[in-house]
XYZ file of C-alpha atoms in Angstrom:
515
model
C -34.365 -98.830 -137.645
C -36.510 -95.796 -138.557
C -35.251 -92.502 -139.922
C -32.492 -90.631 -138.100
C -31.216 -87.061 -138.179
C -27.717 -85.609 -138.388
C -26.480 -82.545 -136.526
C -23.239 -80.854 -137.640
C -21.479 -78.568 -135.138
C -18.479 -76.649 -136.508
C -16.643 -75.346 -133.453
C -13.359 -73.529 -133.032
C -11.556 -76.657 -131.854
C -13.142 -79.183 -134.175
C -16.093 -80.314 -136.261
C -18.452 -82.569 -134.309
C -21.228 -84.635 -135.858
C -24.023 -86.341 -133.938
C -26.665 -88.745 -135.215
C -29.993 -88.976 -133.343
C -33.307 -90.742 -133.650
C -36.568 -88.796 -133.437
C -36.736 -89.178 -129.653
C -33.379 -87.428 -129.247
C -31.483 -90.622 -128.467
C -27.869 -90.267 -129.636
C -26.592 -93.039 -131.869
C -23.048 -91.817 -132.515
C -20.674 -88.869 -132.277
C -17.491 -88.111 -134.171
C -15.203 -85.119 -133.628
C -12.350 -84.042 -135.932
C -9.931 -81.468 -134.470
C -9.085 -78.102 -136.031
C -6.173 -75.765 -135.417
C -6.054 -71.970 -135.296
C -3.182 -69.739 -136.355
C -2.278 -66.364 -134.868
C -0.383 -64.411 -137.547
C -0.421 -61.107 -135.612
C -1.488 -59.983 -132.126
C -5.286 -60.020 -131.960
C -5.617 -62.059 -135.176
C -7.085 -65.577 -135.254
C -7.432 -67.543 -138.487
C -8.270 -71.060 -139.677
C -7.956 -72.899 -142.979
C -11.452 -72.959 -144.519
C -10.658 -76.009 -146.665
C -9.732 -77.860 -143.465
C -13.209 -77.092 -142.093
C -14.663 -79.117 -144.950
C -12.076 -81.881 -144.608
C -12.903 -82.152 -140.887
C -16.609 -82.250 -141.698
C -16.094 -85.083 -144.183
C -14.105 -87.091 -141.608
C -16.704 -86.534 -138.898
C -19.716 -87.374 -141.074
C -18.164 -90.583 -142.349
C -16.947 -91.538 -138.860
C -20.321 -90.901 -137.219
C -22.210 -92.948 -139.826
C -19.774 -95.823 -139.369
C -20.033 -95.700 -135.575
C -23.834 -95.573 -135.707
C -23.884 -98.675 -137.882
C -26.675 -97.285 -140.038
C -27.442 -97.257 -143.704
C -26.758 -93.680 -144.879
C -30.153 -93.788 -146.607
C -31.759 -93.708 -143.134
C -30.618 -90.102 -142.622
C -33.809 -88.148 -143.233
C -32.604 -84.630 -142.442
C -29.444 -82.647 -141.757
C -28.961 -79.511 -139.678
C -25.825 -77.519 -138.968
C -24.336 -74.789 -136.827
C -20.999 -73.001 -136.704
C -19.036 -70.356 -134.867
C -19.834 -66.727 -135.737
C -18.797 -64.102 -136.843
C -16.115 -65.916 -138.810
C -15.676 -64.327 -142.214
C -15.177 -66.455 -145.334
C -14.238 -64.884 -148.696
C -15.002 -67.049 -151.775
C -14.294 -66.606 -155.481
C -16.678 -67.481 -158.307
C -15.704 -71.158 -158.031
C -16.460 -71.107 -154.275
C -12.770 -71.408 -153.408
C -11.520 -69.546 -150.314
C -9.484 -66.453 -151.198
C -7.848 -66.309 -147.777
C -7.952 -68.024 -144.412
C -11.169 -67.660 -142.464
C -11.081 -64.703 -140.066
C -12.293 -66.273 -136.839
C -14.907 -64.958 -134.441
C -12.308 -64.137 -131.765
C -10.228 -62.043 -134.175
C -10.232 -58.346 -133.200
C -8.166 -56.840 -136.025
C -11.173 -54.686 -136.997
C -11.066 -52.529 -133.862
C -10.604 -49.323 -135.892
C -13.650 -50.134 -138.024
C -15.722 -50.964 -134.933
C -14.691 -47.699 -133.314
C -15.930 -45.921 -136.425
C -19.283 -47.573 -135.833
C -19.293 -46.390 -132.221
C -19.319 -42.795 -133.457
C -22.521 -43.237 -135.486
C -25.856 -42.500 -133.795
C -28.178 -45.087 -135.310
C -30.766 -47.716 -134.339
C -28.245 -50.330 -135.489
C -26.444 -49.729 -132.201
C -29.400 -50.917 -130.104
C -28.023 -54.444 -129.859
C -24.889 -53.061 -128.168
C -26.339 -52.333 -124.751
C -29.075 -50.129 -126.185
C -26.388 -48.024 -127.864
C -24.471 -47.426 -124.636
C -21.791 -50.045 -125.352
C -19.215 -49.960 -128.123
C -19.713 -52.284 -131.102
C -17.515 -55.357 -130.984
C -14.583 -55.724 -133.367
C -15.559 -59.395 -133.516
C -18.728 -58.677 -135.519
C -18.978 -59.621 -139.192
C -19.615 -56.125 -140.570
C -16.370 -54.649 -139.241
C -14.267 -57.585 -140.417
C -15.720 -57.166 -143.915
C -14.809 -53.481 -143.913
C -11.306 -54.394 -142.727
C -10.901 -56.706 -145.731
C -12.116 -53.963 -148.060
C -9.631 -51.462 -146.662
C -6.627 -53.713 -146.100
C -6.906 -56.493 -148.684
C -8.393 -54.787 -151.751
C -7.568 -57.676 -154.076
C -9.410 -60.151 -151.865
C -12.323 -57.728 -151.759
C -12.327 -57.291 -155.536
C -12.150 -61.043 -156.199
C -14.801 -61.989 -153.639
C -18.071 -63.169 -155.098
C -19.272 -64.169 -151.627
C -18.476 -62.830 -148.162
C -20.172 -65.218 -145.756
C -20.434 -66.003 -142.077
C -19.259 -69.540 -141.262
C -22.770 -71.057 -140.857
C -23.812 -69.729 -144.264
C -20.593 -71.009 -145.846
C -21.566 -74.463 -144.579
C -25.073 -74.191 -146.012
C -23.628 -73.231 -149.383
C -21.160 -76.136 -149.320
C -23.877 -78.629 -148.430
C -26.595 -77.505 -150.838
C -25.227 -74.971 -153.309
C -27.742 -72.440 -151.940
C -26.516 -69.137 -150.507
C -28.651 -67.492 -147.818
C -28.031 -65.597 -144.579
C -29.438 -67.346 -141.530
C -31.487 -65.010 -139.344
C -29.278 -65.636 -136.295
C -26.073 -64.458 -137.957
C -27.908 -61.529 -139.524
C -29.355 -60.390 -136.207
C -26.498 -61.222 -133.836
C -23.500 -60.253 -135.971
C -24.708 -57.986 -138.806
C -27.078 -55.497 -137.081
C -30.128 -56.857 -138.952
C -33.387 -55.956 -137.156
C -36.790 -56.849 -138.561
C -38.437 -54.306 -136.252
C -36.518 -51.573 -138.098
C -36.741 -52.862 -141.646
C -33.865 -55.343 -141.863
C -30.287 -54.374 -142.633
C -29.254 -50.807 -141.669
C -27.908 -49.853 -145.092
C -27.158 -46.235 -144.168
C -25.194 -47.427 -141.130
C -23.261 -49.829 -143.366
C -22.399 -46.903 -145.601
C -21.350 -44.760 -142.639
C -18.766 -47.322 -141.507
C -17.368 -47.832 -145.019
C -19.204 -50.980 -146.119
C -20.385 -49.735 -149.523
C -20.683 -52.711 -151.846
C -20.854 -55.307 -149.078
C -24.476 -56.221 -149.726
C -23.556 -57.113 -153.305
C -21.248 -59.803 -151.922
C -23.761 -61.238 -149.462
C -26.788 -63.461 -150.149
C -29.993 -61.573 -150.847
C -32.232 -63.719 -148.631
C -32.385 -63.878 -144.832
C -34.039 -67.140 -143.809
C -35.395 -68.449 -140.458
C -33.960 -71.508 -138.730
C -35.219 -74.982 -139.545
C -36.674 -74.150 -142.941
C -35.444 -76.391 -145.723
C -32.496 -74.687 -147.382
C -32.270 -77.326 -150.120
C -31.339 -80.914 -150.746
C -27.821 -82.216 -150.138
C -26.023 -81.591 -153.423
C -24.605 -84.437 -155.484
C -21.073 -83.071 -155.086
C -21.338 -82.781 -151.291
C -23.067 -86.161 -151.001
C -20.261 -87.883 -152.901
C -17.618 -86.532 -150.522
C -19.668 -87.192 -147.399
C -20.708 -90.706 -148.381
C -24.425 -89.858 -148.175
C -27.313 -89.974 -150.641
C -27.960 -86.741 -152.480
C -31.179 -84.859 -151.908
C -31.405 -85.253 -148.101
C -33.253 -82.149 -146.801
C -30.821 -79.687 -145.221
C -32.152 -77.060 -142.808
C -31.160 -73.417 -142.667
C -28.577 -73.461 -139.874
C -27.526 -71.157 -137.089
C -24.760 -70.074 -134.713
C -23.421 -72.731 -132.330
C -24.641 -71.092 -129.116
C -28.166 -70.706 -130.474
C -28.112 -74.314 -131.669
C -27.321 -75.129 -128.045
C -30.405 -73.195 -126.955
C -32.507 -75.299 -129.301
C -30.874 -78.523 -128.094
C -31.675 -77.580 -124.485
C -35.246 -76.439 -125.226
C -34.633 -72.807 -124.311
C -37.294 -71.644 -126.724
C -39.577 -69.561 -124.532
C -39.199 -66.850 -121.874
C -38.475 -68.145 -118.372
C -35.830 -70.717 -119.308
C -32.237 -69.660 -119.826
C -29.275 -71.471 -121.375
C -25.882 -71.444 -119.683
C -23.235 -72.786 -122.040
C -20.158 -73.414 -119.925
C -16.736 -73.459 -121.510
C -13.798 -71.104 -121.819
C -16.387 -68.345 -121.578
C -19.956 -68.642 -120.314
C -22.745 -67.186 -122.451
C -26.096 -66.850 -120.692
C -28.842 -66.814 -123.309
C -32.548 -66.184 -122.948
C -35.671 -65.583 -124.981
C -37.874 -62.576 -124.326
C -41.340 -61.674 -125.567
C -40.310 -58.021 -125.780
C -37.047 -56.314 -126.766
C -34.660 -55.602 -123.889
C -31.836 -53.115 -124.425
C -29.510 -52.279 -121.561
C -25.805 -51.554 -120.934
C -23.883 -54.776 -120.450
C -26.339 -56.876 -122.453
C -26.052 -57.963 -126.071
C -29.389 -57.874 -127.873
C -32.256 -58.348 -127.602
C -31.934 -59.705 -131.146
C -35.130 -59.676 -133.183
C -36.404 -63.076 -134.441
C -32.925 -64.555 -133.956
C -34.130 -68.025 -132.903
C -37.922 -67.986 -133.279
C -40.114 -65.452 -135.101
C -41.759 -62.973 -132.769
C -39.259 -63.479 -129.945
C -36.069 -61.704 -128.931
C -32.769 -63.311 -127.945
C -30.679 -61.621 -125.281
C -27.199 -62.546 -124.087
C -25.171 -61.723 -121.011
C -21.739 -63.280 -121.279
C -18.788 -63.872 -118.974
C -15.664 -63.640 -121.112
C -13.449 -65.865 -118.923
C -14.676 -68.763 -116.806
C -13.406 -72.198 -117.765
C -10.308 -70.523 -119.193
C -9.502 -69.176 -115.713
C -9.891 -72.646 -114.227
C -7.672 -74.056 -116.968
C -5.056 -71.367 -116.191
C -5.187 -72.276 -112.505
C -4.772 -76.000 -113.132
C -1.866 -75.439 -115.510
C -0.179 -73.020 -113.109
C -0.866 -74.738 -109.809
C -1.887 -78.347 -110.359
C 0.572 -79.831 -112.844
C 1.135 -82.682 -110.422
C -2.560 -83.582 -110.559
C -2.723 -83.241 -114.341
C 0.335 -85.456 -114.713
C -1.060 -87.971 -112.249
C -4.268 -88.210 -114.269
C -2.281 -88.769 -117.465
C -0.598 -91.672 -115.680
C -3.884 -93.290 -114.733
C -4.760 -91.469 -111.499
C -7.948 -89.574 -110.655
C -8.758 -86.350 -112.469
C -7.626 -83.013 -111.076
C -11.336 -82.150 -110.727
C -11.976 -85.167 -108.500
C -8.935 -84.550 -106.308
C -9.689 -80.867 -105.788
C -13.411 -81.431 -105.315
C -12.605 -83.836 -102.495
C -10.032 -81.489 -100.954
C -12.391 -78.490 -101.069
C -15.651 -80.170 -100.070
C -15.656 -78.806 -96.510
C -14.605 -75.234 -97.364
C -17.526 -72.952 -96.433
C -19.135 -70.388 -98.768
C -16.727 -67.517 -99.314
C -13.639 -69.765 -99.321
C -12.560 -68.627 -95.858
C -12.427 -64.975 -96.946
C -10.929 -65.382 -100.425
C -12.652 -63.503 -103.246
C -11.814 -63.648 -106.950
C -13.009 -61.646 -109.930
C -12.828 -63.728 -113.105
C -12.159 -60.821 -115.505
C -8.917 -62.297 -116.837
C -9.929 -61.303 -120.389
C -11.961 -58.249 -119.485
C -15.666 -58.175 -118.699
C -18.401 -58.488 -121.316
C -21.405 -58.347 -118.991
C -22.571 -56.476 -117.056
C -19.764 -53.874 -117.355
C -18.625 -54.225 -120.988
C -15.074 -53.301 -119.968
C -12.178 -54.741 -121.956
C -9.679 -53.187 -119.525
C -11.003 -55.002 -116.441
C -8.731 -57.717 -115.070
C -8.886 -60.606 -112.646
C -8.141 -60.184 -108.956
C -7.554 -62.304 -105.866
C -8.259 -60.533 -102.594
C -8.355 -61.651 -98.982
C -5.449 -64.086 -99.283
C -4.038 -65.293 -95.984
C -1.414 -67.791 -94.919
C -4.172 -70.195 -93.994
C -5.273 -70.518 -97.629
C -4.284 -73.606 -99.599
C -4.497 -74.618 -103.237
C -7.995 -75.944 -102.808
C -9.147 -72.534 -101.527
C -8.029 -70.914 -104.775
C -9.793 -73.628 -106.737
C -13.022 -73.117 -104.806
C -12.802 -69.320 -104.974
C -12.420 -69.394 -108.789
C -15.499 -71.604 -109.014
C -17.402 -69.219 -106.765
C -16.321 -66.226 -108.860
C -17.854 -67.681 -112.011
C -21.107 -68.227 -110.092
C -21.018 -64.691 -108.664
C -20.553 -63.339 -112.192
C -23.560 -65.350 -113.348
C -25.641 -63.906 -110.510
C -24.640 -60.364 -111.508
C -25.870 -61.016 -115.049
C -29.109 -62.526 -113.754
C -29.649 -59.364 -111.691
C -29.271 -57.218 -114.798
C -31.866 -59.329 -116.602
C -34.199 -59.198 -113.604
C -33.975 -55.405 -113.566
C -35.420 -55.462 -117.067
C -38.221 -57.897 -116.312
C -36.651 -61.167 -117.409
C -36.844 -63.731 -114.614
C -35.108 -67.116 -114.750
C -37.401 -69.926 -113.639
C -34.654 -72.401 -114.461
C -31.222 -72.460 -116.103
C -30.424 -75.296 -118.472
C -26.679 -75.907 -118.495
C -24.290 -77.743 -120.763
C -20.547 -77.801 -121.364
C -17.339 -78.474 -119.503
C -18.385 -77.389 -116.000
C -20.808 -80.311 -115.851
C -17.806 -82.555 -115.146
C -17.799 -81.085 -111.623
C -21.150 -81.742 -109.888
C -20.161 -79.655 -106.818
C -19.555 -76.691 -109.127
C -22.993 -77.093 -110.695
C -24.574 -77.275 -107.242
C -22.729 -74.066 -106.412
C -24.372 -72.354 -109.408
C -27.770 -73.216 -107.912
C -26.798 -72.208 -104.369
C -25.391 -68.820 -105.398
C -28.202 -67.831 -107.765
C -31.136 -69.467 -106.013
C -32.232 -70.858 -109.400
C -32.603 -74.509 -110.369
C -29.868 -75.750 -112.725
C -31.226 -78.364 -115.130
C -29.069 -80.911 -116.953
C -30.522 -82.583 -120.023
C -29.919 -86.166 -121.119
C -27.944 -85.052 -124.177
C -25.325 -82.589 -123.030
C -24.088 -81.978 -126.577
C -26.689 -79.252 -127.045
C -25.437 -77.736 -130.344
C -25.316 -80.980 -132.331
C -28.710 -82.054 -130.971
C -30.167 -78.641 -131.783
C -28.831 -78.897 -135.315
C -30.283 -82.392 -135.701
C -33.623 -81.000 -134.498
C -33.496 -78.354 -137.229
C -32.850 -81.152 -139.715
C -35.893 -83.021 -138.384
C -38.074 -79.937 -138.871
C -36.746 -79.399 -142.407
C -37.512 -83.042 -143.174
C -41.119 -82.612 -142.007
C -40.832 -84.919 -138.995
C -41.933 -82.067 -136.740
C -43.932 -78.961 -137.536
C -41.580 -76.573 -135.777
C -38.720 -76.349 -133.286
C -40.894 -76.297 -130.117
C -42.557 -79.541 -131.256
C -39.150 -81.067 -131.958
C -37.919 -79.997 -128.525
C -40.910 -81.596 -126.790
C -40.001 -84.909 -128.420
C -36.197 -84.816 -128.435
C -35.063 -82.910 -125.283
C -35.349 -84.644 -121.900
C -34.275 -83.602 -118.407
C -31.787 -85.874 -116.651
C -30.980 -84.084 -113.381
C -31.885 -80.926 -111.480
C -29.571 -79.128 -109.030
C -31.863 -77.374 -106.547
C -30.542 -74.504 -104.409
C -29.851 -75.098 -100.736
C -31.708 -72.252 -98.913
C -29.123 -71.883 -96.119
C -26.142 -71.773 -98.474
C -28.005 -69.384 -100.779
C -28.609 -67.049 -97.858
C -24.917 -67.178 -96.871
C -23.836 -66.520 -100.443
C -25.818 -63.265 -100.484
C -23.078 -61.679 -98.352
C -20.268 -62.893 -100.609
C -21.995 -61.783 -103.806
C -22.413 -58.323 -102.259
C -18.666 -58.143 -101.541
C -17.828 -59.418 -105.036
C -20.050 -56.699 -106.535
C -17.991 -53.997 -104.812
C -14.652 -55.135 -106.238
C -15.112 -53.896 -109.815
C -16.017 -50.265 -108.969
C -13.317 -50.199 -106.279
C -10.548 -51.375 -108.627
C -11.708 -50.031 -112.000
C -9.572 -46.880 -112.011
C -6.442 -48.738 -110.929
C -6.883 -51.425 -113.552
C -7.535 -48.892 -116.301
C -4.435 -46.919 -115.352
C -2.291 -50.058 -115.396
C -3.727 -51.139 -118.742
C -3.112 -47.729 -120.305
C 0.423 -47.569 -118.891
C 1.333 -50.949 -120.344
C -0.310 -50.129 -123.681
C 1.374 -46.742 -123.973
């Protein structure tokens, strides 16, 4: 067997490792679970040492499953969740648990940033939207102000992808994706906004961060002897500068040029696209300069609750189906897909908004909430199931409209993630939006994208577009049905009226409960 490439994907729920040949054929996967803790409301943490332990288990398991000689691994790439802050001492030991991307303890620090008029705010809806408490900068300031001993003892404050690069190679850099997406770095404006950092209280932070910002796919260094010994691999394997998991998914789905968009379905649904020019607009995040490829801009429109709403529905209303599947029966998806197959567009008058955890795009409203409207006694469980599916597609269409308004047209959407387990749902995405939904052969986009970065670092390919041409292949295309698309126009129009109609009520209820 010829050389192969390893992709490491550190997700919130586990560390997944895939091994691929240079045509993108998967040889093995291994996933080791991880657990989060929630010490206070709005806080989410994980044990950083367990990240490494999970990585070791997954690497060793994947190599064993692939049945390869470890010496055949010619390159390694990696991705991880972001912004997840890691504080390390001089011996590279974690000083505290990792503060996870979903943690919003730094809301006060983010609000401070919202009061500063600066180009650093462009990525937040062109400056119209508030900075997110999830971002790395504000978490670092929170540590400085609330855990001064951790701050004082920290030699490194790193985002999770850069922690992984350091562990693998001993080299500390900031990957351009984390810098641009989570740290306000913008090459069009000179890099890091140091005066903005100072304005929000981040004096001294740059001294605790790597001095270099590096593009994706470049060789970071060789696998260190210490890491190689734990992983069961030869030392010196080229390791690529890594990235954030969603952007690794873009690479693994060949969304590397304007016109193609990546829809990563899961608990939430990020819609990611590349643009030749910067796009700044309320409700959009970005467009982030050079975040995936030099000279391009990465823009995101994200639905904050999609698969999580479906999971809520199944747990609340379909325990019998879930239990039946555990006992060897068909999946809840299959049962409900069959039951709902003849329900027409619009679910017989039932409309849902999927804002169960607020709305990120296009409204950027954390106080928005989910709604069911139009319920009648004729509606059954399968109507609710279908209406939730439709809502996620309506929300996608609203985000596509925002992008279209700013000149970014989707010729096709490449999808991956949990929703692919329901083909009727994927067809619905095409019917609602009128855009082809493409499924690639390897649906594990992040690990493939990371392996592709490893292949570029190893010199197998000149760059990521060349790697994508060789390693990413289409498997199926869901094409929109013109008649159903035309019918869905009416239902999307009604969906679009629900948020402005209910906004004031939902804000008042939120404020009453919070006060």
